[in-house]
mmCIF file of C-alpha atoms in Angstrom:
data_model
loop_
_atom_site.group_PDB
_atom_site.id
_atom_site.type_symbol
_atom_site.label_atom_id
_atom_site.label_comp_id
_atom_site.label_asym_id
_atom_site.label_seq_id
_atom_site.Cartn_x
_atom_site.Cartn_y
_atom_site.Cartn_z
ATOM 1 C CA UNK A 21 -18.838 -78.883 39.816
ATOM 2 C CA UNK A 22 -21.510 -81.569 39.178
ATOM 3 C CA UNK A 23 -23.980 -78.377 38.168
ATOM 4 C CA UNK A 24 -21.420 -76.809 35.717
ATOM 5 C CA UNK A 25 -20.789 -80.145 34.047
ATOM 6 C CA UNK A 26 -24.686 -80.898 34.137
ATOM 7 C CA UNK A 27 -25.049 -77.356 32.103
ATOM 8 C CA UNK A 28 -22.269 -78.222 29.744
ATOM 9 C CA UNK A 29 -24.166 -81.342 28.883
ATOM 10 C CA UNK A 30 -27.371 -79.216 28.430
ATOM 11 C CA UNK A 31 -25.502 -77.166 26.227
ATOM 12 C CA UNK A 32 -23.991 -80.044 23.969
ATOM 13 C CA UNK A 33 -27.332 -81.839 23.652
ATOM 14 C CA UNK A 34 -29.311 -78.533 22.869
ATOM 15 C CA UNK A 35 -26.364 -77.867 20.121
ATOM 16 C CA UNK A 36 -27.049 -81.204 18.410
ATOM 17 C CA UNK A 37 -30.804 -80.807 18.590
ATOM 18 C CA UNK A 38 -30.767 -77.139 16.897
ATOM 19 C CA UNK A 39 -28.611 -79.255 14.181
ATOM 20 C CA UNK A 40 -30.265 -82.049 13.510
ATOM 21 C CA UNK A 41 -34.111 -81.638 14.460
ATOM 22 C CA UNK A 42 -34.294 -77.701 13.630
ATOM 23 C CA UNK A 43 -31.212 -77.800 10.765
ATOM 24 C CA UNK A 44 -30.010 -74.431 11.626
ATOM 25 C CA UNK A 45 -26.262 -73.639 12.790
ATOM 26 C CA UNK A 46 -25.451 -73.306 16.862
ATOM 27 C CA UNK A 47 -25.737 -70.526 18.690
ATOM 28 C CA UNK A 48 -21.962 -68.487 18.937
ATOM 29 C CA UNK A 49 -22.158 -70.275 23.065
ATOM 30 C CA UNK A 50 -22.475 -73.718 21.659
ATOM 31 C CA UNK A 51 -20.502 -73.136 18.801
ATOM 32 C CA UNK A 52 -17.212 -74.126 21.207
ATOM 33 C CA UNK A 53 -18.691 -77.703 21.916
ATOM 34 C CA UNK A 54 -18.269 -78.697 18.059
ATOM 35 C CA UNK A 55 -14.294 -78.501 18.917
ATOM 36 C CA UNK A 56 -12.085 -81.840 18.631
ATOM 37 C CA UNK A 57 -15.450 -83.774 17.783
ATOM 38 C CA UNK A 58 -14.773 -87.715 18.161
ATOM 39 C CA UNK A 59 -15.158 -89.835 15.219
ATOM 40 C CA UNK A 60 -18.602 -90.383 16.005
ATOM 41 C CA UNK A 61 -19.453 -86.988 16.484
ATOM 42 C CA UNK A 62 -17.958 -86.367 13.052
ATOM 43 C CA UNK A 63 -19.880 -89.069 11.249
ATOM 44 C CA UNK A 64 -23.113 -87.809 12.826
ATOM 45 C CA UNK A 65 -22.244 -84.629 11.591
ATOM 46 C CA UNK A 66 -21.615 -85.899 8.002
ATOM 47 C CA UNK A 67 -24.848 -87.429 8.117
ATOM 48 C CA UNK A 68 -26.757 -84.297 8.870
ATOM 49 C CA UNK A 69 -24.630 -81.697 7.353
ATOM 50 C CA UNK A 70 -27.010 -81.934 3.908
ATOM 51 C CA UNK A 71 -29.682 -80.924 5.487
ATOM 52 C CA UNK A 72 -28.742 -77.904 6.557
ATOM 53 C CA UNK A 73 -29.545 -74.738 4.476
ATOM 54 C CA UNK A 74 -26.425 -73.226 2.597
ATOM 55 C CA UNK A 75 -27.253 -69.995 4.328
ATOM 56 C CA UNK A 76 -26.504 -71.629 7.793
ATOM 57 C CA UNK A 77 -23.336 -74.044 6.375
ATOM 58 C CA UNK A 78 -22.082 -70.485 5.536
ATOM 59 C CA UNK A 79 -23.137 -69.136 8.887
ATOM 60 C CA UNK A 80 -21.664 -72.135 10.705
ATOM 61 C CA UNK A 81 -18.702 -72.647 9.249
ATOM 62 C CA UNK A 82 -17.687 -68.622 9.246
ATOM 63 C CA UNK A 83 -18.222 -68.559 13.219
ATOM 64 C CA UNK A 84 -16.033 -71.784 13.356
ATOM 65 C CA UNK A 85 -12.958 -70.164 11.267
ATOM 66 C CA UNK A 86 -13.419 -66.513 13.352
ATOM 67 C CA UNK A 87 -13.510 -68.378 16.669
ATOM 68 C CA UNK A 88 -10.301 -70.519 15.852
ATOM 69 C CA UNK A 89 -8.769 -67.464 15.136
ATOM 70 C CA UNK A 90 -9.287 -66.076 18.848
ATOM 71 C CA UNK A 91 -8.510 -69.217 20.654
ATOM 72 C CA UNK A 92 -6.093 -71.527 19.021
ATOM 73 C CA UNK A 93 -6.926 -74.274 21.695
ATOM 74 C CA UNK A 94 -10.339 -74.859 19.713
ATOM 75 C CA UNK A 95 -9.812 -77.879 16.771
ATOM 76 C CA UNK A 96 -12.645 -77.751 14.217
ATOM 77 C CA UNK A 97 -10.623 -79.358 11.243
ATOM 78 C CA UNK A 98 -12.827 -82.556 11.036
ATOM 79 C CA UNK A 99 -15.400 -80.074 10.550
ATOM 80 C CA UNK A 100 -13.436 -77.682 7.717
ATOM 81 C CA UNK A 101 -12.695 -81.160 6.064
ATOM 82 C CA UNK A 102 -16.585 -81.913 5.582
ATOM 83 C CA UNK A 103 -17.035 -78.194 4.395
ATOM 84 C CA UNK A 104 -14.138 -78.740 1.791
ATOM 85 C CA UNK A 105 -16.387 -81.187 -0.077
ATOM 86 C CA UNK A 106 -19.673 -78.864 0.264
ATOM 87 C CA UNK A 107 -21.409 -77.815 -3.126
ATOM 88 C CA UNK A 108 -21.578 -73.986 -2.189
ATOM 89 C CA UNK A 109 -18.414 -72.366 -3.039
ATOM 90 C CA UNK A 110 -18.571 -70.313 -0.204
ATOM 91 C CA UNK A 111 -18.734 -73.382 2.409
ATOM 92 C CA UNK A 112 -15.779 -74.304 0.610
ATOM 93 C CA UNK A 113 -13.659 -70.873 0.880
ATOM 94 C CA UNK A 114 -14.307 -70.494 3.934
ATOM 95 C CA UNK A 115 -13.494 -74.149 4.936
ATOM 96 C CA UNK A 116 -10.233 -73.476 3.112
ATOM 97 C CA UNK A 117 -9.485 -70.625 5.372
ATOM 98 C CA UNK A 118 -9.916 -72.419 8.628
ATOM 99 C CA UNK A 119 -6.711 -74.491 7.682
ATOM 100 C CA UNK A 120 -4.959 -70.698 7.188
ATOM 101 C CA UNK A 121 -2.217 -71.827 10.281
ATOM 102 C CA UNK A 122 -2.062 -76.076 9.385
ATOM 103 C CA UNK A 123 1.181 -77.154 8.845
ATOM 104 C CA UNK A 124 0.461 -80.419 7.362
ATOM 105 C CA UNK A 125 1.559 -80.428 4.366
ATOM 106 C CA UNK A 126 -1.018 -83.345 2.590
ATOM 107 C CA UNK A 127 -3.190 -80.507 2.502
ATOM 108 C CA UNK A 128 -1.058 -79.226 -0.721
ATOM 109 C CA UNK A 129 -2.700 -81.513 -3.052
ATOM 110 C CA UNK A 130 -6.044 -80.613 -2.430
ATOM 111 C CA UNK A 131 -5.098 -76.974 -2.240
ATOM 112 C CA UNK A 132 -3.488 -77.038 -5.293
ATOM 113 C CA UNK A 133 -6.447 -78.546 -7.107
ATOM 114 C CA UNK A 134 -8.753 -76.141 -5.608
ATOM 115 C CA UNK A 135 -6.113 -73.581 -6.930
ATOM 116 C CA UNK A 136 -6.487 -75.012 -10.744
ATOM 117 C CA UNK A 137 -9.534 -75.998 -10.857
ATOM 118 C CA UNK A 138 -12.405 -75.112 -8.963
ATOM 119 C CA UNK A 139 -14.950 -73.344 -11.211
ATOM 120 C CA UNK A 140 -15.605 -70.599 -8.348
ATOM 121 C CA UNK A 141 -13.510 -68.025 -7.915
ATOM 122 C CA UNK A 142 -13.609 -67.105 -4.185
ATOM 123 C CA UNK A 143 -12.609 -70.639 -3.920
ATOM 124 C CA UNK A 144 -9.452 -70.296 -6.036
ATOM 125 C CA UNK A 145 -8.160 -66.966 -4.702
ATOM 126 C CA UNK A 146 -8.699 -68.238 -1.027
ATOM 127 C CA UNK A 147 -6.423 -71.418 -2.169
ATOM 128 C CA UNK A 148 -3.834 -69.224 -3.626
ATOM 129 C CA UNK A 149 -3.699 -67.473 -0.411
ATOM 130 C CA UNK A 150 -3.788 -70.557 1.732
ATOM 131 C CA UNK A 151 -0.626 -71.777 -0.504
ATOM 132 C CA UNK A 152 1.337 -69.467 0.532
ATOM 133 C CA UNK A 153 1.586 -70.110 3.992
ATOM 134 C CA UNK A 154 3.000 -73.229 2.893
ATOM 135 C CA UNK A 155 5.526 -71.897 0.365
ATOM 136 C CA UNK A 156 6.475 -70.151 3.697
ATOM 137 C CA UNK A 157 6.957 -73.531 5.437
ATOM 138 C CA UNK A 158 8.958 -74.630 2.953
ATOM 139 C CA UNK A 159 11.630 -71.580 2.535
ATOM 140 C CA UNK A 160 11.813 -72.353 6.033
ATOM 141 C CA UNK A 161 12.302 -76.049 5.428
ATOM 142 C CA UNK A 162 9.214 -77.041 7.916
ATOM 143 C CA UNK A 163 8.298 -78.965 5.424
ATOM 144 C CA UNK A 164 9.762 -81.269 2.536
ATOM 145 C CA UNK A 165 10.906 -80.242 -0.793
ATOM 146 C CA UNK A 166 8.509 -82.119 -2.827
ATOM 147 C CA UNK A 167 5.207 -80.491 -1.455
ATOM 148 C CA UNK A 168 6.682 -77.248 -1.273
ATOM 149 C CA UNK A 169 7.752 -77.488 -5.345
ATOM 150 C CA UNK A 170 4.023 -78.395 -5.637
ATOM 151 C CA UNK A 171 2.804 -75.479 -4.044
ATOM 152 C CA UNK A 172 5.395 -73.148 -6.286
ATOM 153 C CA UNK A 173 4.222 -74.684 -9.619
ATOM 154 C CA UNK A 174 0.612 -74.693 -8.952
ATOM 155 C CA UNK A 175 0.727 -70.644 -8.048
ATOM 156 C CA UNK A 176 3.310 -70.215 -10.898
ATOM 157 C CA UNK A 177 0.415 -71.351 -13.327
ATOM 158 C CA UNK A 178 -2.003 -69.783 -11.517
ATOM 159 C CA UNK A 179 -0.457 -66.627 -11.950
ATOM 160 C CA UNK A 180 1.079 -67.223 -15.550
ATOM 161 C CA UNK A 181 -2.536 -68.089 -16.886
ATOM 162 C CA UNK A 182 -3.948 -65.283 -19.128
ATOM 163 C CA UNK A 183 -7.496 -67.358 -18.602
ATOM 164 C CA UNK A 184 -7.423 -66.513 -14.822
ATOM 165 C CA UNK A 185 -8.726 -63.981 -13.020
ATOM 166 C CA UNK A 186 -6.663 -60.583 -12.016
ATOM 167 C CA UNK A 187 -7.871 -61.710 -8.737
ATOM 168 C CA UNK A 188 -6.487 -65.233 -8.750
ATOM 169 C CA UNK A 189 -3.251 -64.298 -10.448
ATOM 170 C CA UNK A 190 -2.252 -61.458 -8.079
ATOM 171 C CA UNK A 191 -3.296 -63.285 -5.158
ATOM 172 C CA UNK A 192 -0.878 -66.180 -6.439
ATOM 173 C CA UNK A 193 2.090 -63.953 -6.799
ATOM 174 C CA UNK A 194 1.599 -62.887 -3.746
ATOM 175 C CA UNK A 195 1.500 -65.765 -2.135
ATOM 176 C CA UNK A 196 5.190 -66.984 -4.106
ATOM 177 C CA UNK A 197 6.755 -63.894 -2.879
ATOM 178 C CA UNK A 198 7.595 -66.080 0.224
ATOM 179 C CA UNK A 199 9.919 -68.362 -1.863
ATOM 180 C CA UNK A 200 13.512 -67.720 -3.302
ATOM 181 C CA UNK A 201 12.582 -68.847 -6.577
ATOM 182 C CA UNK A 202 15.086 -67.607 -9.348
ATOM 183 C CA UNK A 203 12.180 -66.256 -11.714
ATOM 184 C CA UNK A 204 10.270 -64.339 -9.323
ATOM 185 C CA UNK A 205 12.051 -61.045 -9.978
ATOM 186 C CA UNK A 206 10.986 -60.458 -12.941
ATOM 187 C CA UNK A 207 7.807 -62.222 -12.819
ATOM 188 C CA UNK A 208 7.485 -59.372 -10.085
ATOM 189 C CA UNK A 209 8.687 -56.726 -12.277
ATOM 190 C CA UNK A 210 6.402 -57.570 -15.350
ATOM 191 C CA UNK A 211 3.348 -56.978 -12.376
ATOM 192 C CA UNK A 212 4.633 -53.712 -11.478
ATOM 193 C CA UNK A 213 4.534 -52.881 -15.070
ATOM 194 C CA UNK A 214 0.876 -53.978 -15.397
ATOM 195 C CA UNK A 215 -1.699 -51.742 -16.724
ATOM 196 C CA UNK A 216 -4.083 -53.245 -13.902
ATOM 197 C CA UNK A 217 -3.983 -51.226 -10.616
ATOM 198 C CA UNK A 218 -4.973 -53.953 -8.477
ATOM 199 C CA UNK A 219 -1.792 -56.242 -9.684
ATOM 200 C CA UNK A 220 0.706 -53.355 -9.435
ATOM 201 C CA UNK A 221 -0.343 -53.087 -5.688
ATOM 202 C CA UNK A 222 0.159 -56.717 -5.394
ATOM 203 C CA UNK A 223 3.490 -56.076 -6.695
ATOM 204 C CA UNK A 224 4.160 -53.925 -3.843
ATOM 205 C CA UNK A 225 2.665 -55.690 -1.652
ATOM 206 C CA UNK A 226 4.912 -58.785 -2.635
ATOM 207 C CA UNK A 227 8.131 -56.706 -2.817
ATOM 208 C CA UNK A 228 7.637 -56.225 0.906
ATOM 209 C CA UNK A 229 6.987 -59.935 1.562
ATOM 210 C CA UNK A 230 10.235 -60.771 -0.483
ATOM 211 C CA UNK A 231 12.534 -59.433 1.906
ATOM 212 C CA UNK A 232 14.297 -58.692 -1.345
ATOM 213 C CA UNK A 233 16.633 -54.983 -0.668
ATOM 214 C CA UNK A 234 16.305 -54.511 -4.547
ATOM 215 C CA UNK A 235 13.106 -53.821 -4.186
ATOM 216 C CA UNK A 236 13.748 -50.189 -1.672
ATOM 217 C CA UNK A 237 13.796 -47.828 -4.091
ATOM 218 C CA UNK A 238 11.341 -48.616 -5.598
ATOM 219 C CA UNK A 239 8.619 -48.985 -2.896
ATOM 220 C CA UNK A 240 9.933 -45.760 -1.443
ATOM 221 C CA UNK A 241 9.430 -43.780 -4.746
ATOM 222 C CA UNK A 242 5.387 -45.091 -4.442
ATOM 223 C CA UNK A 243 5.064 -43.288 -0.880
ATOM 224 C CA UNK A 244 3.911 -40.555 -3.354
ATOM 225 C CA UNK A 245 1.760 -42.148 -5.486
ATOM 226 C CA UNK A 246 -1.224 -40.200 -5.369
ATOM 227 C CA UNK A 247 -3.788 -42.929 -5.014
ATOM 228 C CA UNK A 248 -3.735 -43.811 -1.431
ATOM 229 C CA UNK A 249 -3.968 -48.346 -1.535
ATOM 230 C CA UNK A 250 -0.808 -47.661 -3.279
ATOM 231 C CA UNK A 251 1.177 -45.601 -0.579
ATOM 232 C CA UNK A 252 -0.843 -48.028 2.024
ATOM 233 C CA UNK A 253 1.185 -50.755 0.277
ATOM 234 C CA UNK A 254 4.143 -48.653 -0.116
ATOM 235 C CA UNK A 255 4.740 -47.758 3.309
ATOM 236 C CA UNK A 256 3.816 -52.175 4.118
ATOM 237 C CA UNK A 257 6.592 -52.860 2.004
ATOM 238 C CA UNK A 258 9.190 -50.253 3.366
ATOM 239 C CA UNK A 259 8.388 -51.919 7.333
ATOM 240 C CA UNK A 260 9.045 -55.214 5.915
ATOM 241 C CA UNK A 261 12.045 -54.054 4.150
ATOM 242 C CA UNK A 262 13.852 -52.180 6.949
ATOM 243 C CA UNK A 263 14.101 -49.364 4.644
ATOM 244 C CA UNK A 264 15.640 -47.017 7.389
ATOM 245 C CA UNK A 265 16.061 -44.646 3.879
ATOM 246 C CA UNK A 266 12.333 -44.003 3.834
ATOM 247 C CA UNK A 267 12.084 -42.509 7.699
ATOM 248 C CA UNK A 268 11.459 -38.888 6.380
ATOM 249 C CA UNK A 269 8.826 -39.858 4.266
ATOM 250 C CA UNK A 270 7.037 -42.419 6.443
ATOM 251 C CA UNK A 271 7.285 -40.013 9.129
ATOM 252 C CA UNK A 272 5.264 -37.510 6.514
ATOM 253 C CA UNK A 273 2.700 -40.083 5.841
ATOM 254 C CA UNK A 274 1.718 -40.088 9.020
ATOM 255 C CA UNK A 275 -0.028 -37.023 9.013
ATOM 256 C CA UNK A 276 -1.742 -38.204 5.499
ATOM 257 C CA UNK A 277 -4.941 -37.665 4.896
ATOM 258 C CA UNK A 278 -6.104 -41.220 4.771
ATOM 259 C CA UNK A 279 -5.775 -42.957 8.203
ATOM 260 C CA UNK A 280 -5.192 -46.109 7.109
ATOM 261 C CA UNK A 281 -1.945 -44.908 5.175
ATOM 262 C CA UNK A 282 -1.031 -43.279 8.607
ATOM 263 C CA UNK A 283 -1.422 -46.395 10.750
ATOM 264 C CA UNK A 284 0.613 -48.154 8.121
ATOM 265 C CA UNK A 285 3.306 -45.405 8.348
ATOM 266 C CA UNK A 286 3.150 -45.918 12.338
ATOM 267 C CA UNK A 287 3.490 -49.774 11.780
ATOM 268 C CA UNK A 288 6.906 -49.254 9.395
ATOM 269 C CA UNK A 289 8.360 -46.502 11.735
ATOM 270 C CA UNK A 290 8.120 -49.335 14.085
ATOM 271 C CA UNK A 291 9.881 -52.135 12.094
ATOM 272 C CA UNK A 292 12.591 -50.176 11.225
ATOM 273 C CA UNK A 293 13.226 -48.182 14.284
ATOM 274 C CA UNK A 294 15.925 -45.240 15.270
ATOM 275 C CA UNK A 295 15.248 -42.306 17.276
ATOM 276 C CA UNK A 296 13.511 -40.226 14.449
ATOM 277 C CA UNK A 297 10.809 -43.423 14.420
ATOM 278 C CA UNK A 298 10.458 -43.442 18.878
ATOM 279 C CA UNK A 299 9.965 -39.632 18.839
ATOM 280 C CA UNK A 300 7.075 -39.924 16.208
ATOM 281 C CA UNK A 301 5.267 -42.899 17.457
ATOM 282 C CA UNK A 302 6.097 -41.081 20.822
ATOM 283 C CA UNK A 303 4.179 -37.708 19.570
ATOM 284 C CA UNK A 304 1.314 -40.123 18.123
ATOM 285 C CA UNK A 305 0.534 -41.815 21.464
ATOM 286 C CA UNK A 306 -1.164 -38.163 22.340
ATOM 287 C CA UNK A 307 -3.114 -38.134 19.230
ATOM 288 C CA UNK A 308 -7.084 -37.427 19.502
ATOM 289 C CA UNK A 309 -7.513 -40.229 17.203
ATOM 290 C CA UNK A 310 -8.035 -43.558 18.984
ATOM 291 C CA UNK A 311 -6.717 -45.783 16.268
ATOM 292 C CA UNK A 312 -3.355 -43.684 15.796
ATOM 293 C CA UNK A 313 -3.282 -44.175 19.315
ATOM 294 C CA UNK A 314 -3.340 -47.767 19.447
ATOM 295 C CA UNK A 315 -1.173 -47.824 16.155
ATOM 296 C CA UNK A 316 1.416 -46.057 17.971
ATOM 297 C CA UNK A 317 1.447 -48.059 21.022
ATOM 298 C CA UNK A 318 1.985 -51.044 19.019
ATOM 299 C CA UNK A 319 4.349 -49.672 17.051
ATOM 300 C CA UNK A 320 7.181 -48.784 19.973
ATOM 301 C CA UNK A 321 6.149 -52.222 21.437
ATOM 302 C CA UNK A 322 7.356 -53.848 17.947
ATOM 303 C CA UNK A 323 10.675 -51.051 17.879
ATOM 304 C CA UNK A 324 11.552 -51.848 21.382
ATOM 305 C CA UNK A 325 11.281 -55.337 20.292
ATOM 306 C CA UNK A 326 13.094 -55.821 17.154
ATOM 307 C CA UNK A 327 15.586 -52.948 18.186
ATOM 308 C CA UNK A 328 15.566 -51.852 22.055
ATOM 309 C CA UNK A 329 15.413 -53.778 25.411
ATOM 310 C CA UNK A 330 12.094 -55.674 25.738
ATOM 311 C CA UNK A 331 11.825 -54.351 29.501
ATOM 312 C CA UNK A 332 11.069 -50.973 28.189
ATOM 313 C CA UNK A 333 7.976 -52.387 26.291
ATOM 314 C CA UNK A 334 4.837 -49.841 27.560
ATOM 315 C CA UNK A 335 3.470 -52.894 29.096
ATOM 316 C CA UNK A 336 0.018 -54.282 28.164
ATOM 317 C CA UNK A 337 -2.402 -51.366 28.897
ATOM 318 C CA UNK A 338 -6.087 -52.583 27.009
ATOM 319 C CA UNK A 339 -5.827 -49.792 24.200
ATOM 320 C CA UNK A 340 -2.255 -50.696 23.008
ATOM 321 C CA UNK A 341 -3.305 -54.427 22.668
ATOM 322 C CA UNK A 342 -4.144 -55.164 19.268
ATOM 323 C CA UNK A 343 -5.117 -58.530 17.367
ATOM 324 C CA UNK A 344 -2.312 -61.050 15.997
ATOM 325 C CA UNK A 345 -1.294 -59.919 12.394
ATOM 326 C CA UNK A 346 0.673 -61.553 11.227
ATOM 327 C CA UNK A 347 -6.435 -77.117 13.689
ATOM 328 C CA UNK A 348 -8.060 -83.146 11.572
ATOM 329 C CA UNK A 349 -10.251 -86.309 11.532
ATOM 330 C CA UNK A 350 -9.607 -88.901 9.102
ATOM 331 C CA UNK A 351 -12.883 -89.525 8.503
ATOM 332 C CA UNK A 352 -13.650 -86.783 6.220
ATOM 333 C CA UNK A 353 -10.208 -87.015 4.421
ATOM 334 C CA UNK A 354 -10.732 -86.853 0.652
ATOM 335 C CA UNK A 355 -9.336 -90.339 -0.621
ATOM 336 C CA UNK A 356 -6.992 -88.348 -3.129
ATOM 337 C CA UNK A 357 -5.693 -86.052 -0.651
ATOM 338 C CA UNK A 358 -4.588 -88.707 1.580
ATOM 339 C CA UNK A 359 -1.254 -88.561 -0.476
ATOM 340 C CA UNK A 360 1.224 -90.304 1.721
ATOM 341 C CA UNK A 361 4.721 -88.426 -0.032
ATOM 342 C CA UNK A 362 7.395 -90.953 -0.835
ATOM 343 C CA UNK A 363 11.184 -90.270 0.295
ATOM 344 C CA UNK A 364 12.821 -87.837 -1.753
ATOM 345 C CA UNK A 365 15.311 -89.040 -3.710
ATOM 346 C CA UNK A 366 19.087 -88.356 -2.166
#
């Protein structure tokens, strides 16, 4: 015991020295340590972070976000507050997307300015995606009505700005297609009339999110569009929409010849379920392909889920086991951010 802590302490001091005496980011081992840092341990931070090359703030901060992904135990957000402030935009984006699962909603403010008004774009579309998880919280009501109609208006102009990128603007609507807002239909339907490829397959894309049933036919008729991001989108949106009407043809694109349309195809047979969807996935747990393999098994493990007995799952066997699809010190809190929002008004 006294030897592992002794090693841990090794670790920890030979993580600060590689910051501050040889200004390069931690190894991934030590990376861990920089979790839940104490107030002091922030400031110290602070004090060295402009020191450090952009190169390794980029390198540093994009092993922080991919490790909080894999173990939500770890806290860096006194750290991904410092990097919010940092003069390289990409220090910034990717600061942005280590608050991806936060539910505090002060973070709107700051996220919405990012949104309208940083000058670099990476920074703005990973804003307009962050929003959304937000407008999320607030269909849901985890969240008050004031921040969430802040979040809505920001990605509404986002979107509605002929100056912004295609980028910005279709991550933006895709991002509102979380919230029951009365204009988003045909703000929705002027996208899928676009000229631009890349904001018609948003427009897919955010059909599916909607949960909107108007929206079937149409994402069924694109299982056949011949340019394959489209029917990968298409056959999203039917999973999301139940659309039990597009079995025959999801069960067609799984034998596409783009594998990423087929796992998608897998992934809706397995949101929508019915017999015609087990026997497929069924047939596709034999395939020579690895990743249809693993599609498949995750697949019946989301049917038996959402539509059988959970006791039938195929248990937890390594190649079926796929990653999630579907974290701050007040130290480094921007003095505007720290919005505290009044009562709402009854």
């Amino acid at each position: 015991m006294e030897s592992e802590e002794k090693t841990q302490q090794q670790r920890i001091a030979a993580l600060w020295q590689t910051l501050e005496q040889e200004h390069k980011a931690p190894q991934s081992t030590e990376i861990p340590y920089l979790s839940a840092l104490t107030v002091e341990d922030a400031a110290r931070l602070a004090q060295l972070w402009p020191r450090l090359p952009a190169a390794e703030r980029r390198r540093l901060v994009a092993s922080l976000v991919q490790l909080a992904e894999g173990d939500f135990s770890l806290d860096f957000a006194a750290i991904f507050r410092l990097a919010l402030h940092d003069l390289d935009a990409t220090v910034r984006a990717s600061a942005i997307e280590g608050f991806w699962e936060d539910e505090d909603a002060q973070l709107i403010p700051q996220l919405t300015r990012f949104l309208l008004e940083d000058e670099a774009e990476e920074v703005r579309v990973m804003a307009a995606q962050c929003l959304g998880h937000f407008v999320l919280l607030g269909e849901l009501e985890k969240i008050r009505p004031r921040p969430f109609e802040m979040a809505c208006e920001a990605l509404l102009a986002a979107h509605n700005n002929p100056q912004e990128t295609l980028e910005v603007r279709r991550r933006a609507l895709e991002s509102l297609a979380y919230a029951s807002l009365p204009a988003f239909p045909e703000l929705l339907q002027t996208a899928y009339a676009h000229p631009a490829a890349p904001l018609r397959l948003s427009a897919v894309f955010a059909m599916g999110r909607s949960a909107d049933p108007r929206w079937k036919e149409t994402v069924i008729q694109e299982l056949h569009n011949p340019d394959p991001a489209m029917r990968y989108e298409a056959a999203r949106a039917c999973g999301e929409l139940a659309a039990a009407a597009a079995l025959h043809e999801l069960v067609e694109l799984t034998e596409d010849v783009d594998s990423e349309v087929q796992e998608a195809a897998l992934w809706a047979l397995g949101q929508i379920g019915g017999e015609l969807a087990r026997g497929t996935l069924e047939r596709h747990l034999h395939s020579t392909n690895e990743a249809l393999q693993e599609a498949a098994g995750a697949a019946i493990n989301e049917l038996e889920f959402l539509h059988g007995d959970p006791t039938h799952f195929l248990g937890l066997p390594e190649d079926f086991v796929g990653e999630s699809d579907t974290r701050w010190e007040e130290l480094f809190m921007a003095s505007d951010a720290d919005e505290d929002w009044p009562e709402d008004e009854e």
